[in-house]
């Protein structure tokens, strides 16, 4: 992260690759090189901006000292505060050292049992994550959405592109619980709803995921929502079922059946990769006495709107009474706390392993 000359050399190498006459012959490799180049450029730009702002703050501090200028001192104080905030974000990103943390991801949200109430909650969560992605300057593309029977959504899947998209959003995996007076209940009773959030890393094309075509069933159907102009007249939507794992993925966002199939296959590969990683992690956790079950009923966060206002993360204890701000995408406090806690737990586990080995 701090090796600026190394990043500049890497950028120069990628730029030379892109200048080659046959660069675009391999579209997948070209797209990967382009993404890598963009990420290095973004990183360099962050550090160059920080260096420039530090120099500006130093000038303001010198001016305030020499001229006893209170306005310059106040401006310098504000600039230093903003710098500290940006450096805090960089410090947090140092924790995102997982294999896929820096890359893109897929987010899927599924409504739990409870009909319209749960489907409305799933749509509220979808909006929350879209707002968060806007704050983080992540690019979002809808892959598939299944509308609810009366309101809300049964499920939605979208891709998120941006530096550390997976690293940040992986903190949101799990069950989310909502407590509120239901707007769909004529008797105005309090309801509890659940929705599950899944976050999968986008698997790079150079990672081999062997899928036997005989293990797949590929169905096509007409895409669209509730009817009218949005309904596609041709069977362009694609649903893929993977028999060995039981995983089902679908995509209807593109007009072309071929593009929908390609996108669905990418999601399927990500799901299979994530499943294998989870199996491996579970095998490792069998040796740990504090193994945690990952089940539908074990929510990671509760959002209470009545009889009081509170959002509380069960894993970290972080809470806030500003429920509306959270639903508008202000969730970074929960993500940051989770990443810091996870990092501390990993360090403690590594320290314990080293102590055991020494003994």
Coordinates of C-alpha atoms in Angstrom, one line a residue:
X1 CA 0.0 0.0 0.0
X2 CA 2.9 2.4 0.8
X3 CA 5.2 1.3 -2.1
X4 CA 4.4 4.2 -4.4
X5 CA 7.4 3.6 -6.8
X6 CA 6.3 -0.1 -7.0
X7 CA 2.8 0.9 -7.9
X8 CA 4.1 3.4 -10.5
X9 CA 6.2 0.6 -12.1
X10 CA 3.2 -1.8 -12.1
X11 CA 1.1 0.9 -13.8
X12 CA 3.8 1.5 -16.4
X13 CA 3.9 -2.2 -17.1
X14 CA 0.1 -2.4 -17.5
X15 CA 0.1 0.6 -19.7
X16 CA 2.6 -1.0 -22.0
X17 CA 0.5 -4.1 -22.2
X18 CA -2.5 -2.1 -23.3
X19 CA -0.5 -0.4 -26.0
X20 CA 0.2 -3.8 -27.7
X21 CA -1.5 -4.2 -31.1
X22 CA -3.1 -7.5 -30.1
X23 CA -4.2 -6.4 -26.6
X24 CA -7.9 -6.6 -27.3
X25 CA -7.7 -10.1 -28.9
X26 CA -8.3 -11.7 -25.5
X27 CA -11.3 -9.8 -24.2
X28 CA -11.2 -11.4 -20.7
X29 CA -7.5 -10.7 -20.1
X30 CA -7.9 -7.2 -21.5
X31 CA -10.8 -6.5 -19.1
X32 CA -8.7 -7.8 -16.1
X33 CA -5.7 -5.6 -17.1
X34 CA -7.9 -2.6 -17.5
X35 CA -9.4 -3.2 -14.0
X36 CA -6.0 -3.6 -12.4
X37 CA -4.8 -0.4 -14.1
X38 CA -7.8 1.5 -12.9
X39 CA -7.3 0.3 -9.3
X40 CA -3.6 1.2 -9.2
X41 CA -4.5 4.7 -10.7
X42 CA -7.1 5.2 -8.0
X43 CA -4.6 4.2 -5.2
X44 CA -1.9 6.5 -6.6
X45 CA -4.4 9.4 -6.9
X46 CA -5.4 9.0 -3.2
X47 CA -1.8 9.2 -2.1
X48 CA -1.0 12.1 -4.4
X49 CA -4.0 14.0 -3.1
X50 CA -3.0 13.4 0.5
X51 CA 0.6 14.6 -0.2
X52 CA -0.8 17.7 -1.8
X53 CA -3.3 18.4 1.0
X54 CA -0.5 17.8 3.7
X55 CA 1.6 20.5 2.0
X56 CA -1.4 22.9 1.8
X57 CA -2.1 22.3 5.5
X58 CA 1.6 23.0 6.4
X59 CA 1.4 26.3 4.4
X60 CA -1.7 27.3 6.3
X61 CA -0.2 26.4 9.7
X62 CA 2.9 28.4 8.9
X63 CA 0.8 31.4 7.8
X64 CA -1.3 31.2 10.9
X65 CA 1.8 31.1 13.0
X66 CA 3.6 33.9 11.3
X67 CA 0.7 36.2 10.8
X68 CA -1.3 35.1 13.9
X69 CA -4.2 34.5 11.4
X70 CA -7.1 32.8 13.1
X71 CA -8.9 32.1 9.8
X72 CA -5.9 30.3 8.4
X73 CA -5.6 28.3 11.7
X74 CA -9.2 27.3 11.5
X75 CA -8.9 26.3 7.8
X76 CA -5.8 24.3 8.6
X77 CA -7.6 22.5 11.5
X78 CA -10.4 21.6 9.1
X79 CA -8.0 20.3 6.5
X80 CA -6.2 18.2 9.1
X81 CA -9.5 16.7 10.3
X82 CA -10.4 15.7 6.8
X83 CA -6.9 14.2 6.3
X84 CA -7.2 12.2 9.5
X85 CA -10.6 10.8 8.2
X86 CA -9.1 9.7 4.9
X87 CA -6.1 8.1 6.6
X88 CA -8.4 6.3 8.9
X89 CA -10.1 4.8 5.8
X90 CA -6.8 3.8 4.4
X91 CA -5.8 2.2 7.7
X92 CA -9.1 0.2 7.6
X93 CA -8.4 -1.0 4.1
X94 CA -5.1 -2.5 5.3
X95 CA -7.3 -5.0 7.1
X96 CA -8.8 -6.1 3.8
X97 CA -6.0 -8.5 2.8
X98 CA -8.2 -11.5 1.9
X99 CA -7.7 -13.1 -1.5
X100 CA -10.8 -11.4 -3.0
X101 CA -11.2 -8.3 -0.7
X102 CA -10.0 -5.8 -3.2
X103 CA -12.3 -7.0 -6.0
X104 CA -15.9 -6.9 -7.1
X105 CA -18.7 -8.9 -5.7
X106 CA -22.3 -10.0 -6.0
X107 CA -25.0 -9.2 -3.5
X108 CA -28.2 -11.2 -3.2
X109 CA -31.1 -10.5 -0.9
X110 CA -33.8 -13.0 -0.2
X111 CA -37.0 -12.3 1.7
X112 CA -37.8 -14.7 4.6
X113 CA -41.1 -16.2 5.6
X114 CA -43.8 -13.7 6.2
X115 CA -45.2 -12.8 2.8
X116 CA -45.6 -9.1 1.9
X117 CA -44.1 -7.8 5.1
X118 CA -40.8 -9.8 4.6
X119 CA -40.8 -8.9 0.9
X120 CA -41.1 -5.2 1.7
X121 CA -38.2 -5.6 4.2
X122 CA -36.1 -7.2 1.4
X123 CA -36.7 -4.2 -0.8
X124 CA -35.8 -1.8 2.0
X125 CA -32.5 -3.6 2.5
X126 CA -31.9 -3.5 -1.3
X127 CA -32.4 0.3 -1.2
X128 CA -30.1 0.6 1.8
X129 CA -27.2 -1.2 0.0
X130 CA -27.7 0.8 -3.2
X131 CA -27.4 4.0 -1.2
X132 CA -24.3 2.7 0.6
X133 CA -22.7 1.8 -2.8
X134 CA -23.5 5.4 -4.0
X135 CA -21.6 6.8 -0.9
X136 CA -18.6 4.5 -1.7
X137 CA -18.6 5.4 -5.4
X138 CA -19.2 1.7 -6.3
X139 CA -20.9 0.8 -9.6
X140 CA -24.0 -1.3 -9.3
X141 CA -25.7 -3.4 -12.0
X142 CA -28.9 -5.3 -11.6
X143 CA -28.7 -9.0 -12.5
X144 CA -32.0 -10.4 -11.4
X145 CA -35.1 -9.3 -9.4
X146 CA -38.2 -11.2 -8.4
X147 CA -41.0 -8.9 -7.5
X148 CA -43.2 -9.6 -4.5
X149 CA -46.8 -10.7 -4.8
X150 CA -48.3 -7.4 -3.6
X151 CA -45.3 -5.2 -2.7
X152 CA -41.5 -5.4 -2.2
X153 CA -39.3 -8.1 -3.7
X154 CA -38.9 -11.9 -3.1
X155 CA -35.2 -11.7 -4.1
X156 CA -32.7 -9.5 -5.9
X157 CA -29.2 -10.0 -7.1
X158 CA -26.9 -7.2 -8.3
X159 CA -23.2 -6.9 -9.0
X160 CA -21.0 -4.3 -7.3
X161 CA -17.8 -3.0 -8.9
X162 CA -15.2 -0.9 -7.1
X163 CA -12.0 -1.1 -5.1
X164 CA -12.6 -3.2 -2.0
X165 CA -16.3 -3.8 -2.9
X166 CA -16.1 -7.4 -1.6
X167 CA -13.9 -6.5 1.4
X168 CA -16.4 -4.0 2.8
X169 CA -19.7 -5.7 1.8
X170 CA -18.7 -9.2 3.0
X171 CA -19.4 -7.8 6.5
X172 CA -23.1 -7.8 5.6
X173 CA -23.5 -11.5 5.1
X174 CA -26.2 -12.9 7.3
X175 CA -29.8 -12.5 8.4
X176 CA -31.2 -9.1 9.1
X177 CA -34.2 -8.6 11.4
X178 CA -36.8 -5.8 11.3
X179 CA -39.3 -5.0 14.0
X180 CA -42.0 -2.4 13.2
X181 CA -45.8 -1.7 13.0
X182 CA -46.7 -3.3 9.7
X183 CA -48.1 -0.9 7.1
X184 CA -49.9 -3.9 5.6
X185 CA -51.7 -4.8 8.9
X186 CA -55.1 -3.2 9.2
X187 CA -54.9 -3.7 13.0
X188 CA -51.6 -1.9 13.2
X189 CA -49.8 -4.8 15.0
X190 CA -46.1 -5.1 15.5
X191 CA -44.4 -7.5 13.1
X192 CA -41.0 -9.1 13.0
X193 CA -39.5 -9.8 9.5
X194 CA -36.3 -11.5 8.3
X195 CA -34.3 -11.2 5.1
X196 CA -31.0 -13.0 4.3
X197 CA -28.1 -11.2 2.6
X198 CA -25.5 -13.1 0.7
X199 CA -22.2 -11.5 -0.6
X200 CA -20.1 -13.5 -3.1
X201 CA -16.7 -12.4 -4.5
X202 CA -16.6 -12.2 -8.3
X203 CA -14.3 -15.1 -9.3
X204 CA -11.6 -14.1 -11.7
X205 CA -11.6 -15.9 -15.0
X206 CA -8.1 -17.3 -14.4
X207 CA -9.4 -19.3 -11.3
X208 CA -10.5 -22.7 -12.5
X209 CA -13.9 -23.8 -11.5
X210 CA -14.7 -27.1 -13.2
X211 CA -18.4 -27.4 -14.1
X212 CA -19.6 -30.5 -16.0
X213 CA -22.2 -29.4 -18.6
X214 CA -24.1 -32.6 -17.8
X215 CA -24.5 -31.3 -14.2
X216 CA -26.5 -28.3 -15.4
X217 CA -30.1 -27.7 -16.4
X218 CA -30.6 -24.5 -18.3
X219 CA -34.1 -23.1 -18.6
X220 CA -35.1 -20.0 -20.5
X221 CA -38.2 -17.9 -19.9
X222 CA -39.6 -14.4 -20.6
X223 CA -38.1 -11.7 -18.5
X224 CA -40.0 -8.9 -17.0
X225 CA -41.8 -7.6 -13.9
X226 CA -45.4 -7.0 -13.3
X227 CA -46.4 -6.8 -17.0
X228 CA -46.8 -4.1 -19.6
X229 CA -43.8 -2.6 -21.5
X230 CA -41.2 -4.2 -19.2
X231 CA -42.2 -7.7 -20.2
X232 CA -39.8 -9.2 -22.8
X233 CA -41.6 -10.8 -25.7
X234 CA -38.8 -13.4 -26.2
X235 CA -37.4 -16.0 -23.8
X236 CA -34.2 -14.1 -23.0
X237 CA -34.1 -14.7 -19.2
X238 CA -32.0 -17.7 -18.1
X239 CA -32.2 -20.0 -15.1
X240 CA -29.3 -22.4 -14.4
X241 CA -29.6 -25.3 -11.9
X242 CA -26.5 -27.1 -10.7
X243 CA -27.5 -30.6 -9.7
X244 CA -24.5 -31.6 -7.5
X245 CA -24.9 -28.6 -5.2
X246 CA -28.6 -27.7 -5.7
X247 CA -27.6 -24.1 -6.5
X248 CA -30.0 -22.2 -8.7
X249 CA -29.1 -18.9 -10.4
X250 CA -30.9 -16.7 -12.8
X251 CA -30.4 -13.6 -14.8
X252 CA -32.9 -11.5 -16.8
X253 CA -31.3 -8.1 -16.9
X254 CA -29.8 -8.3 -20.4
X255 CA -31.9 -8.3 -23.5
X256 CA -29.8 -11.0 -25.0
X257 CA -30.2 -14.7 -23.9
X258 CA -26.5 -15.2 -24.6
X259 CA -25.5 -12.4 -22.3
X260 CA -27.9 -13.5 -19.5
X261 CA -26.5 -17.0 -19.7
X262 CA -22.9 -15.8 -19.5
X263 CA -23.8 -13.6 -16.5
X264 CA -25.6 -16.4 -14.8
X265 CA -22.6 -18.7 -15.3
X266 CA -20.4 -16.1 -13.6
X267 CA -22.7 -16.0 -10.6
X268 CA -22.9 -19.8 -10.5
X269 CA -19.1 -20.0 -10.4
X270 CA -19.0 -17.5 -7.6
X271 CA -21.6 -19.4 -5.6
X272 CA -19.7 -22.8 -6.1
X273 CA -16.4 -21.1 -5.1
X274 CA -18.0 -19.6 -2.0
X275 CA -19.5 -22.9 -1.1
X276 CA -16.2 -24.7 -1.3
X277 CA -14.5 -22.0 0.7
X278 CA -17.2 -22.3 3.4
X279 CA -16.8 -26.1 3.6
X280 CA -13.0 -25.6 4.0
X281 CA -13.6 -23.0 6.8
X282 CA -16.1 -25.3 8.5
X283 CA -13.5 -28.1 8.5
X284 CA -11.0 -25.8 10.1
X285 CA -13.6 -24.6 12.7
X286 CA -14.2 -28.2 13.9
X287 CA -10.9 -27.7 15.8
X288 CA -12.2 -24.5 17.5
X289 CA -14.3 -24.7 20.6
X290 CA -16.1 -21.4 19.9
X291 CA -17.5 -22.5 16.5
X292 CA -20.5 -20.4 15.5
X293 CA -23.5 -21.8 13.7
X294 CA -24.6 -20.0 10.6
X295 CA -28.3 -20.5 10.5
X296 CA -31.4 -18.6 9.2
X297 CA -32.5 -17.7 12.7
X298 CA -29.2 -16.2 13.9
X299 CA -29.5 -12.6 12.8
X300 CA -26.4 -10.4 12.6
X301 CA -28.3 -7.1 13.0
X302 CA -31.7 -6.0 14.3
X303 CA -33.5 -2.9 13.1
X304 CA -36.2 -1.8 15.5
X305 CA -38.7 0.9 14.5
X306 CA -41.4 0.4 17.1
X307 CA -41.8 0.7 20.1
X308 CA -38.4 2.5 20.1
X309 CA -35.8 3.4 17.5
X310 CA -32.6 1.3 17.5
X311 CA -30.3 -0.5 15.1
X312 CA -28.0 -2.9 16.8
X313 CA -25.3 -5.2 15.4
X314 CA -25.4 -8.4 17.3
X315 CA -21.8 -9.3 16.5
X316 CA -20.1 -6.1 17.6
X317 CA -22.6 -4.4 19.9
X318 CA -22.4 -1.2 17.8
X319 CA -25.8 0.5 17.9
X320 CA -27.5 3.8 16.8
X321 CA -30.9 5.3 17.4
X322 CA -31.0 6.9 13.9
X323 CA -32.8 4.1 12.1
X324 CA -33.6 6.3 9.1
X325 CA -30.0 7.3 8.5
X326 CA -29.0 3.6 8.5
X327 CA -31.8 2.7 6.0
X328 CA -30.5 5.5 3.8
X329 CA -27.2 3.8 3.6
X330 CA -25.3 5.0 6.6
X331 CA -23.9 1.5 7.6
X332 CA -20.2 2.1 7.4
X333 CA -19.9 2.2 11.2
X334 CA -21.2 -1.4 11.4
X335 CA -18.9 -2.6 8.7
X336 CA -15.9 -0.9 10.2
X337 CA -16.6 -2.4 13.6
X338 CA -17.0 -5.8 12.2
X339 CA -13.7 -5.6 10.2
X340 CA -11.8 -4.4 13.2
X341 CA -13.3 -7.2 15.4
X342 CA -12.5 -9.8 12.8
X343 CA -9.0 -8.6 12.5
X344 CA -8.5 -8.7 16.2
X345 CA -9.9 -12.2 16.4
X346 CA -7.5 -13.4 13.6
X347 CA -4.5 -11.9 15.4
X348 CA -5.6 -13.5 18.7
X349 CA -6.1 -16.9 16.9
X350 CA -2.7 -16.6 15.2
X351 CA -1.0 -15.7 18.6
X352 CA -2.7 -18.7 20.2
X353 CA -1.5 -21.0 17.4
X354 CA 2.1 -19.7 17.8
X355 CA 2.0 -20.2 21.6
X356 CA 0.7 -23.8 21.2
X357 CA 3.5 -24.5 18.6
X358 CA 6.1 -23.1 21.0
X359 CA 4.8 -25.2 23.9

